[in-house]
């Protein structure tokens, strides 16, 4: 790879041990992918934050990195942890788990990583612009950044994102290059797409059938942020998709429209989506928990849930997951109180997938998230039933 003087200095250790270790990792990565050079990034989103996901080996890696004494060079945010960092006792994790999770938090703090603990950094101020290069590791946020915002990022791992944070750059390959951002499958559908769940099912199906593609969606429906988030998370769960285009919605779609005559086509019907929902739902009866917030909820969704629960009493356990910022806004607006009065709980910093819910005795979950339905059975042995948010809230009240 061709390195600048500054990058050579980092590699030789003239800018500290942390920058050197970061550069070594990035150069090795760049060589694997035949990158010609490094490219500067404006922000980093780090995954591999939950003690459940990274275990003792990951904790040692982070403490070791923090012990090198460096600080991150660009604004860097982190994915959800394995528990609500303040209300972990109420959340129910063991003291041993909490101690290790808090050590991970201290390591990030030492490295000057922002303590955000959310998978939606773009909702809390880390929102890159069209054409901006970033190094993000959270897969759902990677798809959102590339597609909805038009920023450029590969799907980083926890260590490669951390290295990018210390070096302020990443190898220039993959989604950073325009030739890799062209669509290669056109998706058309006659299915009814009225809810974030429907977009999740569509994304899951496309990821499953064309898992390494750049899909171009042509739909007749208009959609908002929640639907886009659901689509992004699902595309990245069943496949390795990092970018999609959508007619009239995503910023780069128009520039690739003339290529569509020459790409493969996928037609999705209503029954395809219904079959997908059945395939992802492996429990029919009562569930232990109704859970929303995968990806983390924004303030509009928390408000919606509060509105539905106002003057109602839940008969089932219902938890929602969001970021610290959204939680604070929801508290100020009285939504947290309304949800608590109905018997629900609003947790922050964590989510259903990266927290050890199975150790809390939870075996079955109802959710509107295809990503949760994809990962929970294999990671936690938890069975999932999918439904729309409104259907499930109604059920949890009844
Ligand atoms: Fe976010 Fe956890 Fe889902 S990190 S996308 S809420 S699995």
mmCIF file of C-alpha atoms and ligand atoms in Angstrom:
data_model
loop_
_atom_site.group_PDB
_atom_site.id
_atom_site.type_symbol
_atom_site.label_atom_id
_atom_site.label_comp_id
_atom_site.label_asym_id
_atom_site.label_seq_id
_atom_site.Cartn_x
_atom_site.Cartn_y
_atom_site.Cartn_z
ATOM 1 C CA UNK A 1 0.000 0.000 0.000
ATOM 2 C CA UNK A 2 1.067 3.546 -0.645
ATOM 3 C CA UNK A 3 1.264 5.347 2.699
ATOM 4 C CA UNK A 4 1.650 9.062 3.419
ATOM 5 C CA UNK A 5 4.528 10.363 5.542
ATOM 6 C CA UNK A 6 2.189 10.659 8.504
ATOM 7 C CA UNK A 7 0.974 7.074 8.056
ATOM 8 C CA UNK A 8 4.566 5.815 7.794
ATOM 9 C CA UNK A 9 5.352 7.625 11.042
ATOM 10 C CA UNK A 10 2.419 5.955 12.752
ATOM 11 C CA UNK A 11 3.524 2.576 11.465
ATOM 12 C CA UNK A 12 7.056 3.099 12.777
ATOM 13 C CA UNK A 13 5.746 4.052 16.220
ATOM 14 C CA UNK A 14 6.686 7.739 16.088
ATOM 15 C CA UNK A 15 3.142 8.705 17.085
ATOM 16 C CA UNK A 16 2.679 6.346 19.997
ATOM 17 C CA UNK A 17 2.153 2.653 20.532
ATOM 18 C CA UNK A 18 -1.622 2.718 20.095
ATOM 19 C CA UNK A 19 -1.375 4.443 16.700
ATOM 20 C CA UNK A 20 1.337 1.967 15.698
ATOM 21 C CA UNK A 21 -0.754 -1.062 16.637
ATOM 22 C CA UNK A 22 -3.734 0.467 14.840
ATOM 23 C CA UNK A 23 -1.721 1.114 11.697
ATOM 24 C CA UNK A 24 -0.274 -2.407 11.672
ATOM 25 C CA UNK A 25 -3.785 -3.827 11.776
ATOM 26 C CA UNK A 26 -5.068 -1.482 9.057
ATOM 27 C CA UNK A 27 -2.149 -2.146 6.713
ATOM 28 C CA UNK A 28 -2.633 -5.910 7.099
ATOM 29 C CA UNK A 29 -6.348 -5.491 6.371
ATOM 30 C CA UNK A 30 -5.667 -3.250 3.390
ATOM 31 C CA UNK A 31 -3.247 -5.783 1.905
ATOM 32 C CA UNK A 32 -5.825 -8.574 2.191
ATOM 33 C CA UNK A 33 -8.281 -6.464 0.172
ATOM 34 C CA UNK A 34 -5.685 -5.047 -2.259
ATOM 35 C CA UNK A 35 -6.296 -1.461 -1.084
ATOM 36 C CA UNK A 36 -3.969 1.011 -2.808
ATOM 37 C CA UNK A 37 -3.955 3.549 -0.006
ATOM 38 C CA UNK A 38 -5.616 4.727 3.223
ATOM 39 C CA UNK A 39 -8.501 7.163 3.337
ATOM 40 C CA UNK A 40 -9.273 9.565 6.189
ATOM 41 C CA UNK A 41 -12.502 8.962 8.089
ATOM 42 C CA UNK A 42 -14.633 11.530 9.909
ATOM 43 C CA UNK A 43 -16.153 9.163 12.488
ATOM 44 C CA UNK A 44 -16.043 5.620 13.814
ATOM 45 C CA UNK A 45 -18.731 3.351 15.280
ATOM 46 C CA UNK A 46 -17.244 0.512 17.321
ATOM 47 C CA UNK A 47 -18.936 -2.859 17.807
ATOM 48 C CA UNK A 48 -17.918 -5.696 20.123
ATOM 49 C CA UNK A 49 -18.895 -3.838 23.285
ATOM 50 C CA UNK A 50 -21.040 -6.320 25.182
ATOM 51 C CA UNK A 51 -19.250 -8.664 27.550
ATOM 52 C CA UNK A 52 -21.691 -11.345 26.380
ATOM 53 C CA UNK A 53 -20.378 -10.973 22.818
ATOM 54 C CA UNK A 54 -16.635 -10.539 23.407
ATOM 55 C CA UNK A 55 -16.008 -12.458 26.638
ATOM 56 C CA UNK A 56 -12.716 -12.365 28.548
ATOM 57 C CA UNK A 57 -10.582 -12.402 25.392
ATOM 58 C CA UNK A 58 -12.287 -9.239 24.115
ATOM 59 C CA UNK A 59 -12.055 -7.563 27.506
ATOM 60 C CA UNK A 60 -8.296 -8.305 27.625
ATOM 61 C CA UNK A 61 -7.875 -6.946 24.076
ATOM 62 C CA UNK A 62 -9.606 -3.670 24.986
ATOM 63 C CA UNK A 63 -7.786 -3.207 28.280
ATOM 64 C CA UNK A 64 -4.521 -3.950 26.529
ATOM 65 C CA UNK A 65 -5.271 -1.368 23.828
ATOM 66 C CA UNK A 66 -6.325 1.191 26.440
ATOM 67 C CA UNK A 67 -3.097 0.452 28.340
ATOM 68 C CA UNK A 68 -1.040 1.637 25.345
ATOM 69 C CA UNK A 69 -1.982 5.139 26.420
ATOM 70 C CA UNK A 70 -3.372 6.634 23.202
ATOM 71 C CA UNK A 71 -6.630 8.441 22.474
ATOM 72 C CA UNK A 72 -8.924 8.078 19.487
ATOM 73 C CA UNK A 73 -8.280 10.671 16.764
ATOM 74 C CA UNK A 74 -11.814 11.099 15.379
ATOM 75 C CA UNK A 75 -15.284 11.156 17.028
ATOM 76 C CA UNK A 76 -15.910 7.543 18.004
ATOM 77 C CA UNK A 77 -19.127 6.043 19.342
ATOM 78 C CA UNK A 78 -19.930 2.563 20.658
ATOM 79 C CA UNK A 79 -22.568 -0.093 20.104
ATOM 80 C CA UNK A 80 -24.884 -1.336 22.873
ATOM 81 C CA UNK A 81 -23.395 -3.053 25.915
ATOM 82 C CA UNK A 82 -24.673 -6.173 27.672
ATOM 83 C CA UNK A 83 -26.750 -4.285 30.239
ATOM 84 C CA UNK A 84 -28.172 -0.925 31.213
ATOM 85 C CA UNK A 85 -24.992 0.493 32.723
ATOM 86 C CA UNK A 86 -26.780 2.330 35.528
ATOM 87 C CA UNK A 87 -29.798 0.067 36.156
ATOM 88 C CA UNK A 88 -28.064 -3.285 35.721
ATOM 89 C CA UNK A 89 -29.475 -4.652 38.965
ATOM 90 C CA UNK A 90 -33.026 -3.885 37.867
ATOM 91 C CA UNK A 91 -32.170 -5.363 34.458
ATOM 92 C CA UNK A 92 -31.188 -8.531 36.286
ATOM 93 C CA UNK A 93 -27.606 -9.389 35.242
ATOM 94 C CA UNK A 94 -25.193 -10.887 37.766
ATOM 95 C CA UNK A 95 -22.610 -8.831 39.634
ATOM 96 C CA UNK A 96 -19.828 -10.747 37.916
ATOM 97 C CA UNK A 97 -21.220 -9.873 34.477
ATOM 98 C CA UNK A 98 -21.739 -6.235 35.514
ATOM 99 C CA UNK A 99 -18.172 -5.909 36.829
ATOM 100 C CA UNK A 100 -16.710 -7.109 33.536
ATOM 101 C CA UNK A 101 -19.049 -4.914 31.485
ATOM 102 C CA UNK A 102 -18.058 -1.899 33.576
ATOM 103 C CA UNK A 103 -14.379 -2.696 32.961
ATOM 104 C CA UNK A 104 -15.097 -2.607 29.215
ATOM 105 C CA UNK A 105 -16.770 0.786 29.672
ATOM 106 C CA UNK A 106 -13.724 2.066 31.600
ATOM 107 C CA UNK A 107 -11.377 0.885 28.830
ATOM 108 C CA UNK A 108 -13.371 2.817 26.221
ATOM 109 C CA UNK A 109 -13.450 5.855 28.486
ATOM 110 C CA UNK A 110 -9.659 5.717 28.856
ATOM 111 C CA UNK A 111 -9.368 5.780 25.068
ATOM 112 C CA UNK A 112 -11.724 8.831 24.883
ATOM 113 C CA UNK A 113 -14.406 6.874 23.048
ATOM 114 C CA UNK A 114 -17.841 8.494 23.546
ATOM 115 C CA UNK A 115 -20.013 6.435 25.898
ATOM 116 C CA UNK A 116 -23.029 6.260 23.601
ATOM 117 C CA UNK A 117 -23.953 2.542 23.696
ATOM 118 C CA UNK A 118 -26.341 2.647 20.797
ATOM 119 C CA UNK A 119 -26.569 1.137 17.315
ATOM 120 C CA UNK A 120 -28.213 4.271 15.887
ATOM 121 C CA UNK A 121 -25.350 6.815 16.099
ATOM 122 C CA UNK A 122 -27.007 8.738 13.248
ATOM 123 C CA UNK A 123 -29.905 9.602 15.592
ATOM 124 C CA UNK A 124 -27.676 11.109 18.260
ATOM 125 C CA UNK A 125 -25.525 13.502 16.270
ATOM 126 C CA UNK A 126 -23.071 11.197 14.439
ATOM 127 C CA UNK A 127 -24.703 11.680 11.039
ATOM 128 C CA UNK A 128 -22.192 11.676 8.155
ATOM 129 C CA UNK A 129 -23.043 13.576 4.982
ATOM 130 C CA UNK A 130 -23.284 12.409 1.370
ATOM 131 C CA UNK A 131 -19.897 11.165 0.151
ATOM 132 C CA UNK A 132 -18.244 11.348 3.589
ATOM 133 C CA UNK A 133 -15.956 8.428 4.511
ATOM 134 C CA UNK A 134 -16.454 6.765 7.917
ATOM 135 C CA UNK A 135 -15.514 3.434 9.522
ATOM 136 C CA UNK A 136 -18.560 1.895 11.165
ATOM 137 C CA UNK A 137 -18.913 -1.608 12.508
ATOM 138 C CA UNK A 138 -22.570 -1.961 13.454
ATOM 139 C CA UNK A 139 -24.039 -3.747 10.435
ATOM 140 C CA UNK A 140 -27.497 -2.105 10.487
ATOM 141 C CA UNK A 141 -25.917 1.338 10.851
ATOM 142 C CA UNK A 142 -23.463 0.542 8.035
ATOM 143 C CA UNK A 143 -26.372 -0.061 5.640
ATOM 144 C CA UNK A 144 -28.130 3.087 6.883
ATOM 145 C CA UNK A 145 -24.991 5.223 6.511
ATOM 146 C CA UNK A 146 -24.179 3.941 3.011
ATOM 147 C CA UNK A 147 -27.704 3.878 1.657
ATOM 148 C CA UNK A 148 -29.887 6.463 3.398
ATOM 149 C CA UNK A 149 -27.172 9.024 4.145
ATOM 150 C CA UNK A 150 -24.957 8.294 1.123
ATOM 151 C CA UNK A 151 -21.834 8.130 3.310
ATOM 152 C CA UNK A 152 -19.169 5.492 2.585
ATOM 153 C CA UNK A 153 -18.169 2.732 4.947
ATOM 154 C CA UNK A 154 -17.255 -0.914 4.851
ATOM 155 C CA UNK A 155 -18.754 -3.276 7.396
ATOM 156 C CA UNK A 156 -15.922 -3.064 9.912
ATOM 157 C CA UNK A 157 -15.187 -5.495 12.709
ATOM 158 C CA UNK A 158 -14.775 -4.294 16.303
ATOM 159 C CA UNK A 159 -10.937 -4.325 16.113
ATOM 160 C CA UNK A 160 -10.721 -2.724 12.647
ATOM 161 C CA UNK A 161 -13.104 0.054 13.719
ATOM 162 C CA UNK A 162 -11.056 0.656 16.871
ATOM 163 C CA UNK A 163 -7.891 0.784 14.772
ATOM 164 C CA UNK A 164 -9.537 3.291 12.408
ATOM 165 C CA UNK A 165 -10.436 5.416 15.428
ATOM 166 C CA UNK A 166 -6.779 5.560 16.540
ATOM 167 C CA UNK A 167 -5.364 6.114 13.066
ATOM 168 C CA UNK A 168 -8.163 8.384 11.797
ATOM 169 C CA UNK A 169 -8.187 6.424 8.541
ATOM 170 C CA UNK A 170 -9.127 3.112 6.981
ATOM 171 C CA UNK A 171 -7.970 1.128 3.925
ATOM 172 C CA UNK A 172 -9.539 2.472 0.738
ATOM 173 C CA UNK A 173 -11.446 -0.481 -0.732
ATOM 174 C CA UNK A 174 -14.975 -1.919 -0.966
ATOM 175 C CA UNK A 175 -17.774 0.555 -0.310
ATOM 176 C CA UNK A 176 -15.343 3.493 -0.329
ATOM 177 C CA UNK A 177 -14.955 3.076 -4.108
ATOM 178 C CA UNK A 178 -17.741 4.168 -6.430
ATOM 179 C CA UNK A 179 -17.369 1.134 -8.728
ATOM 180 C CA UNK A 180 -18.472 -1.119 -5.852
ATOM 181 C CA UNK A 181 -21.578 0.959 -5.149
ATOM 182 C CA UNK A 182 -23.415 0.132 -8.350
ATOM 183 C CA UNK A 183 -26.634 -1.905 -8.077
ATOM 184 C CA UNK A 184 -26.548 -5.469 -9.376
ATOM 185 C CA UNK A 185 -30.056 -6.716 -8.585
ATOM 186 C CA UNK A 186 -33.356 -4.931 -9.168
ATOM 187 C CA UNK A 187 -36.016 -5.730 -6.546
ATOM 188 C CA UNK A 188 -39.655 -5.140 -7.409
ATOM 189 C CA UNK A 189 -42.625 -6.093 -5.283
ATOM 190 C CA UNK A 190 -46.396 -6.157 -5.279
ATOM 191 C CA UNK A 191 -46.523 -6.836 -1.517
ATOM 192 C CA UNK A 192 -48.233 -4.478 0.910
ATOM 193 C CA UNK A 193 -45.559 -2.526 2.746
ATOM 194 C CA UNK A 194 -47.290 -0.563 5.478
ATOM 195 C CA UNK A 195 -45.225 -1.227 8.565
ATOM 196 C CA UNK A 196 -41.515 -1.415 9.559
ATOM 197 C CA UNK A 197 -41.977 -5.181 9.982
ATOM 198 C CA UNK A 198 -42.958 -5.532 6.299
ATOM 199 C CA UNK A 199 -39.768 -3.760 5.229
ATOM 200 C CA UNK A 200 -37.807 -5.976 7.596
ATOM 201 C CA UNK A 201 -39.283 -9.073 5.949
ATOM 202 C CA UNK A 202 -38.512 -7.694 2.500
ATOM 203 C CA UNK A 203 -34.923 -6.929 3.499
ATOM 204 C CA UNK A 204 -34.482 -10.307 5.131
ATOM 205 C CA UNK A 205 -35.704 -12.086 1.998
ATOM 206 C CA UNK A 206 -33.424 -10.065 -0.293
ATOM 207 C CA UNK A 207 -30.437 -10.637 2.022
ATOM 208 C CA UNK A 208 -31.154 -14.340 2.025
ATOM 209 C CA UNK A 209 -31.430 -14.672 -1.761
ATOM 210 C CA UNK A 210 -28.781 -12.113 -2.827
ATOM 211 C CA UNK A 211 -26.615 -11.790 0.270
ATOM 212 C CA UNK A 212 -23.614 -10.161 -1.383
ATOM 213 C CA UNK A 213 -25.451 -7.826 -3.722
ATOM 214 C CA UNK A 214 -26.169 -4.111 -3.948
ATOM 215 C CA UNK A 215 -29.971 -4.211 -4.412
ATOM 216 C CA UNK A 216 -31.979 -1.464 -6.062
ATOM 217 C CA UNK A 217 -35.554 -1.331 -4.733
ATOM 218 C CA UNK A 218 -38.488 -0.132 -6.747
ATOM 219 C CA UNK A 219 -41.564 0.131 -4.531
ATOM 220 C CA UNK A 220 -44.844 1.953 -4.891
ATOM 221 C CA UNK A 221 -45.051 2.905 -1.217
ATOM 222 C CA UNK A 222 -43.551 5.886 0.566
ATOM 223 C CA UNK A 223 -41.627 5.138 3.717
ATOM 224 C CA UNK A 224 -40.133 6.851 6.747
ATOM 225 C CA UNK A 225 -37.106 6.453 8.962
ATOM 226 C CA UNK A 226 -38.465 3.522 10.995
ATOM 227 C CA UNK A 227 -39.174 1.504 7.837
ATOM 228 C CA UNK A 228 -35.715 2.292 6.462
ATOM 229 C CA UNK A 229 -34.054 1.236 9.721
ATOM 230 C CA UNK A 230 -35.945 -2.033 9.718
ATOM 231 C CA UNK A 231 -34.966 -2.696 6.097
ATOM 232 C CA UNK A 232 -31.297 -1.883 6.796
ATOM 233 C CA UNK A 233 -31.079 -4.149 9.845
ATOM 234 C CA UNK A 234 -32.690 -7.081 8.042
ATOM 235 C CA UNK A 235 -30.583 -6.771 4.863
ATOM 236 C CA UNK A 236 -27.451 -6.994 6.997
ATOM 237 C CA UNK A 237 -28.712 -9.956 9.073
ATOM 238 C CA UNK A 238 -29.593 -12.578 6.487
ATOM 239 C CA UNK A 239 -26.857 -11.395 4.121
ATOM 240 C CA UNK A 240 -23.663 -9.347 4.007
ATOM 241 C CA UNK A 241 -25.332 -6.426 2.285
ATOM 242 C CA UNK A 242 -23.822 -3.010 3.092
ATOM 243 C CA UNK A 243 -25.653 -0.790 0.632
ATOM 244 C CA UNK A 244 -28.938 -0.571 -1.230
ATOM 245 C CA UNK A 245 -30.556 2.017 -3.440
ATOM 246 C CA UNK A 246 -34.229 2.928 -3.509
ATOM 247 C CA UNK A 247 -35.975 4.839 -6.247
ATOM 248 C CA UNK A 248 -36.791 8.362 -5.120
ATOM 249 C CA UNK A 249 -35.545 7.759 -1.577
ATOM 250 C CA UNK A 250 -31.785 7.187 -1.360
ATOM 251 C CA UNK A 251 -29.386 9.891 -2.569
ATOM 252 C CA UNK A 252 -27.353 7.828 -5.054
ATOM 253 C CA UNK A 253 -30.243 5.934 -6.673
ATOM 254 C CA UNK A 254 -30.784 8.379 -9.547
ATOM 255 C CA UNK A 255 -27.170 8.192 -10.695
ATOM 256 C CA UNK A 256 -27.430 4.419 -11.236
ATOM 257 C CA UNK A 257 -30.906 4.225 -12.765
ATOM 258 C CA UNK A 258 -29.694 3.678 -16.341
ATOM 259 C CA UNK A 259 -27.826 0.534 -15.268
ATOM 260 C CA UNK A 260 -31.026 -1.269 -14.278
ATOM 261 C CA UNK A 261 -31.719 -2.774 -17.697
ATOM 262 C CA UNK A 262 -28.657 -4.951 -17.416
ATOM 263 C CA UNK A 263 -28.986 -6.293 -13.838
ATOM 264 C CA UNK A 264 -30.616 -9.423 -12.434
ATOM 265 C CA UNK A 265 -34.246 -9.080 -11.242
ATOM 266 C CA UNK A 266 -36.035 -10.309 -8.137
ATOM 267 C CA UNK A 267 -39.806 -10.106 -7.834
ATOM 268 C CA UNK A 268 -41.234 -10.381 -4.309
ATOM 269 C CA UNK A 269 -44.889 -11.237 -3.711
ATOM 270 C CA UNK A 270 -47.112 -10.904 -0.665
ATOM 271 C CA UNK A 271 -46.969 -14.646 -0.087
ATOM 272 C CA UNK A 272 -43.128 -14.524 -0.175
ATOM 273 C CA UNK A 273 -43.230 -12.089 2.751
ATOM 274 C CA UNK A 274 -45.825 -14.120 4.634
ATOM 275 C CA UNK A 275 -43.690 -17.244 4.210
ATOM 276 C CA UNK A 276 -40.664 -15.295 5.478
ATOM 277 C CA UNK A 277 -42.583 -14.223 8.577
ATOM 278 C CA UNK A 278 -43.585 -17.831 9.322
ATOM 279 C CA UNK A 279 -40.014 -19.004 8.799
ATOM 280 C CA UNK A 280 -38.697 -16.438 11.288
ATOM 281 C CA UNK A 281 -41.392 -17.116 13.888
ATOM 282 C CA UNK A 282 -40.718 -20.315 15.779
ATOM 283 C CA UNK A 283 -43.063 -19.924 18.742
ATOM 284 C CA UNK A 284 -46.831 -19.633 18.600
ATOM 285 C CA UNK A 285 -47.983 -19.542 22.182
ATOM 286 C CA UNK A 286 -47.449 -17.053 25.007
ATOM 287 C CA UNK A 287 -44.031 -15.449 25.251
ATOM 288 C CA UNK A 288 -41.872 -14.425 28.222
ATOM 289 C CA UNK A 289 -41.177 -10.938 26.906
ATOM 290 C CA UNK A 290 -42.514 -8.390 24.406
ATOM 291 C CA UNK A 291 -39.486 -6.420 23.228
ATOM 292 C CA UNK A 292 -39.038 -3.422 20.912
ATOM 293 C CA UNK A 293 -35.891 -1.546 19.985
ATOM 294 C CA UNK A 294 -33.812 -3.560 17.532
ATOM 295 C CA UNK A 295 -32.433 -1.252 16.162
ATOM 296 C CA UNK A 296 -32.724 1.149 19.120
ATOM 297 C CA UNK A 297 -35.919 3.171 19.068
ATOM 298 C CA UNK A 298 -36.043 6.849 18.201
ATOM 299 C CA UNK A 299 -38.158 9.343 20.123
ATOM 300 C CA UNK A 300 -41.131 9.064 17.728
ATOM 301 C CA UNK A 301 -41.436 5.316 18.367
ATOM 302 C CA UNK A 302 -41.126 5.742 22.140
ATOM 303 C CA UNK A 303 -43.846 8.388 21.934
ATOM 304 C CA UNK A 304 -46.007 6.001 19.899
ATOM 305 C CA UNK A 305 -45.631 3.221 22.474
ATOM 306 C CA UNK A 306 -46.391 5.633 25.326
ATOM 307 C CA UNK A 307 -49.481 6.800 23.478
ATOM 308 C CA UNK A 308 -50.695 3.208 23.007
ATOM 309 C CA UNK A 309 -50.073 2.364 26.664
ATOM 310 C CA UNK A 310 -51.637 5.491 28.161
ATOM 311 C CA UNK A 311 -54.441 4.548 30.555
ATOM 312 C CA UNK A 312 -53.786 0.861 29.922
ATOM 313 C CA UNK A 313 -52.277 -1.860 32.060
ATOM 314 C CA UNK A 314 -49.932 -4.443 30.554
ATOM 315 C CA UNK A 315 -50.709 -8.041 31.388
ATOM 316 C CA UNK A 316 -47.384 -9.213 29.925
ATOM 317 C CA UNK A 317 -43.773 -8.163 30.437
ATOM 318 C CA UNK A 318 -42.883 -5.457 27.883
ATOM 319 C CA UNK A 319 -39.418 -3.878 27.588
ATOM 320 C CA UNK A 320 -38.165 -1.313 25.129
ATOM 321 C CA UNK A 321 -34.566 -0.438 24.281
ATOM 322 C CA UNK A 322 -33.174 2.898 23.270
ATOM 323 C CA UNK A 323 -30.158 5.195 23.476
ATOM 324 C CA UNK A 324 -29.256 7.400 26.437
ATOM 325 C CA UNK A 325 -30.168 10.552 24.487
ATOM 326 C CA UNK A 326 -33.564 9.258 23.460
ATOM 327 C CA UNK A 327 -34.209 7.955 26.968
ATOM 328 C CA UNK A 328 -33.509 11.383 28.395
ATOM 329 C CA UNK A 329 -35.811 13.092 25.905
ATOM 330 C CA UNK A 330 -38.498 10.488 26.585
ATOM 331 C CA UNK A 331 -38.156 11.142 30.306
ATOM 332 C CA UNK A 332 -38.494 14.889 29.815
ATOM 333 C CA UNK A 333 -41.619 14.404 27.726
ATOM 334 C CA UNK A 334 -43.189 12.027 30.255
ATOM 335 C CA UNK A 335 -43.136 8.963 27.957
ATOM 336 C CA UNK A 336 -40.973 6.886 30.309
ATOM 337 C CA UNK A 337 -43.403 7.582 33.144
ATOM 338 C CA UNK A 338 -46.429 6.620 31.020
ATOM 339 C CA UNK A 339 -44.787 3.359 29.938
ATOM 340 C CA UNK A 340 -43.725 2.563 33.522
ATOM 341 C CA UNK A 341 -47.210 3.300 34.863
ATOM 342 C CA UNK A 342 -48.596 0.756 32.385
ATOM 343 C CA UNK A 343 -46.087 -1.791 33.711
ATOM 344 C CA UNK A 344 -43.447 -1.576 30.953
ATOM 345 C CA UNK A 345 -39.750 -0.778 31.232
ATOM 346 C CA UNK A 346 -37.514 1.449 29.144
ATOM 347 C CA UNK A 347 -33.868 0.370 29.160
ATOM 348 C CA UNK A 348 -30.932 2.114 27.586
ATOM 349 C CA UNK A 349 -27.351 1.109 26.642
ATOM 350 C CA UNK A 350 -28.306 -2.457 25.701
ATOM 351 C CA UNK A 351 -30.596 -4.608 23.562
ATOM 352 C CA UNK A 352 -32.248 -8.029 23.377
ATOM 353 C CA UNK A 353 -29.468 -9.606 21.324
ATOM 354 C CA UNK A 354 -26.327 -8.470 23.150
ATOM 355 C CA UNK A 355 -27.649 -8.790 26.711
ATOM 356 C CA UNK A 356 -27.685 -12.187 28.460
ATOM 357 C CA UNK A 357 -31.502 -12.478 28.461
ATOM 358 C CA UNK A 358 -31.318 -16.278 28.507
ATOM 359 C CA UNK A 359 -29.615 -16.052 31.919
ATOM 360 C CA UNK A 360 -32.588 -14.006 33.143
ATOM 361 C CA UNK A 361 -34.872 -16.939 32.393
ATOM 362 C CA UNK A 362 -36.282 -15.546 29.147
ATOM 363 C CA UNK A 363 -36.907 -18.321 26.621
ATOM 364 C CA UNK A 364 -39.401 -16.745 24.209
ATOM 365 C CA UNK A 365 -39.797 -13.219 22.839
ATOM 366 C CA UNK A 366 -42.304 -11.408 20.656
ATOM 367 C CA UNK A 367 -40.771 -8.632 18.579
ATOM 368 C CA UNK A 368 -41.178 -6.628 15.384
ATOM 369 C CA UNK A 369 -37.477 -7.038 14.498
ATOM 370 C CA UNK A 370 -36.301 -9.493 11.838
ATOM 371 C CA UNK A 371 -32.732 -8.921 13.040
ATOM 372 C CA UNK A 372 -33.688 -10.066 16.550
ATOM 373 C CA UNK A 373 -35.545 -13.040 15.063
ATOM 374 C CA UNK A 374 -32.417 -13.942 13.094
ATOM 375 C CA UNK A 375 -29.891 -13.780 15.939
ATOM 376 C CA UNK A 376 -31.778 -14.686 19.120
ATOM 377 C CA UNK A 377 -32.276 -18.406 18.374
ATOM 378 C CA UNK A 378 -28.626 -19.023 17.478
ATOM 379 C CA UNK A 379 -26.923 -16.681 19.962
ATOM 380 C CA UNK A 380 -29.177 -17.071 22.988
ATOM 381 C CA UNK A 381 -31.372 -20.105 22.305
ATOM 382 C CA UNK A 382 -34.422 -17.817 22.536
ATOM 383 C CA UNK A 383 -37.418 -18.470 20.283
ATOM 384 C CA UNK A 384 -39.093 -15.519 18.589
ATOM 385 C CA UNK A 385 -42.520 -14.638 17.263
ATOM 386 C CA UNK A 386 -42.759 -11.720 14.833
ATOM 387 C CA UNK A 387 -45.603 -9.223 14.673
ATOM 388 C CA UNK A 388 -46.100 -5.515 14.039
ATOM 389 C CA UNK A 389 -45.502 -3.204 16.977
ATOM 390 C CA UNK A 390 -49.188 -2.334 17.249
ATOM 391 C CA UNK A 391 -50.339 -5.961 17.110
ATOM 392 C CA UNK A 392 -47.887 -6.951 19.819
ATOM 393 C CA UNK A 393 -48.659 -4.019 22.126
ATOM 394 C CA UNK A 394 -52.322 -4.889 21.829
ATOM 395 C CA UNK A 395 -51.554 -8.501 22.743
ATOM 396 C CA UNK A 396 -49.417 -7.452 25.733
ATOM 397 C CA UNK A 397 -52.285 -5.333 27.044
ATOM 398 C CA UNK A 398 -54.906 -8.039 26.580
HETATM 399 FE FE1 LIG B 1 -28.997 -2.739 17.578
HETATM 400 FE FE2 LIG B 1 -28.826 -4.781 19.176
HETATM 401 FE FE3 LIG B 1 -30.486 -4.839 17.168
HETATM 402 S S1 LIG B 1 -27.157 -3.627 18.425
HETATM 403 S S2 LIG B 1 -29.629 -3.544 15.603
HETATM 404 S S3 LIG B 1 -30.575 -3.436 18.915
HETATM 405 S S4 LIG B 1 -29.106 -6.468 17.759
#
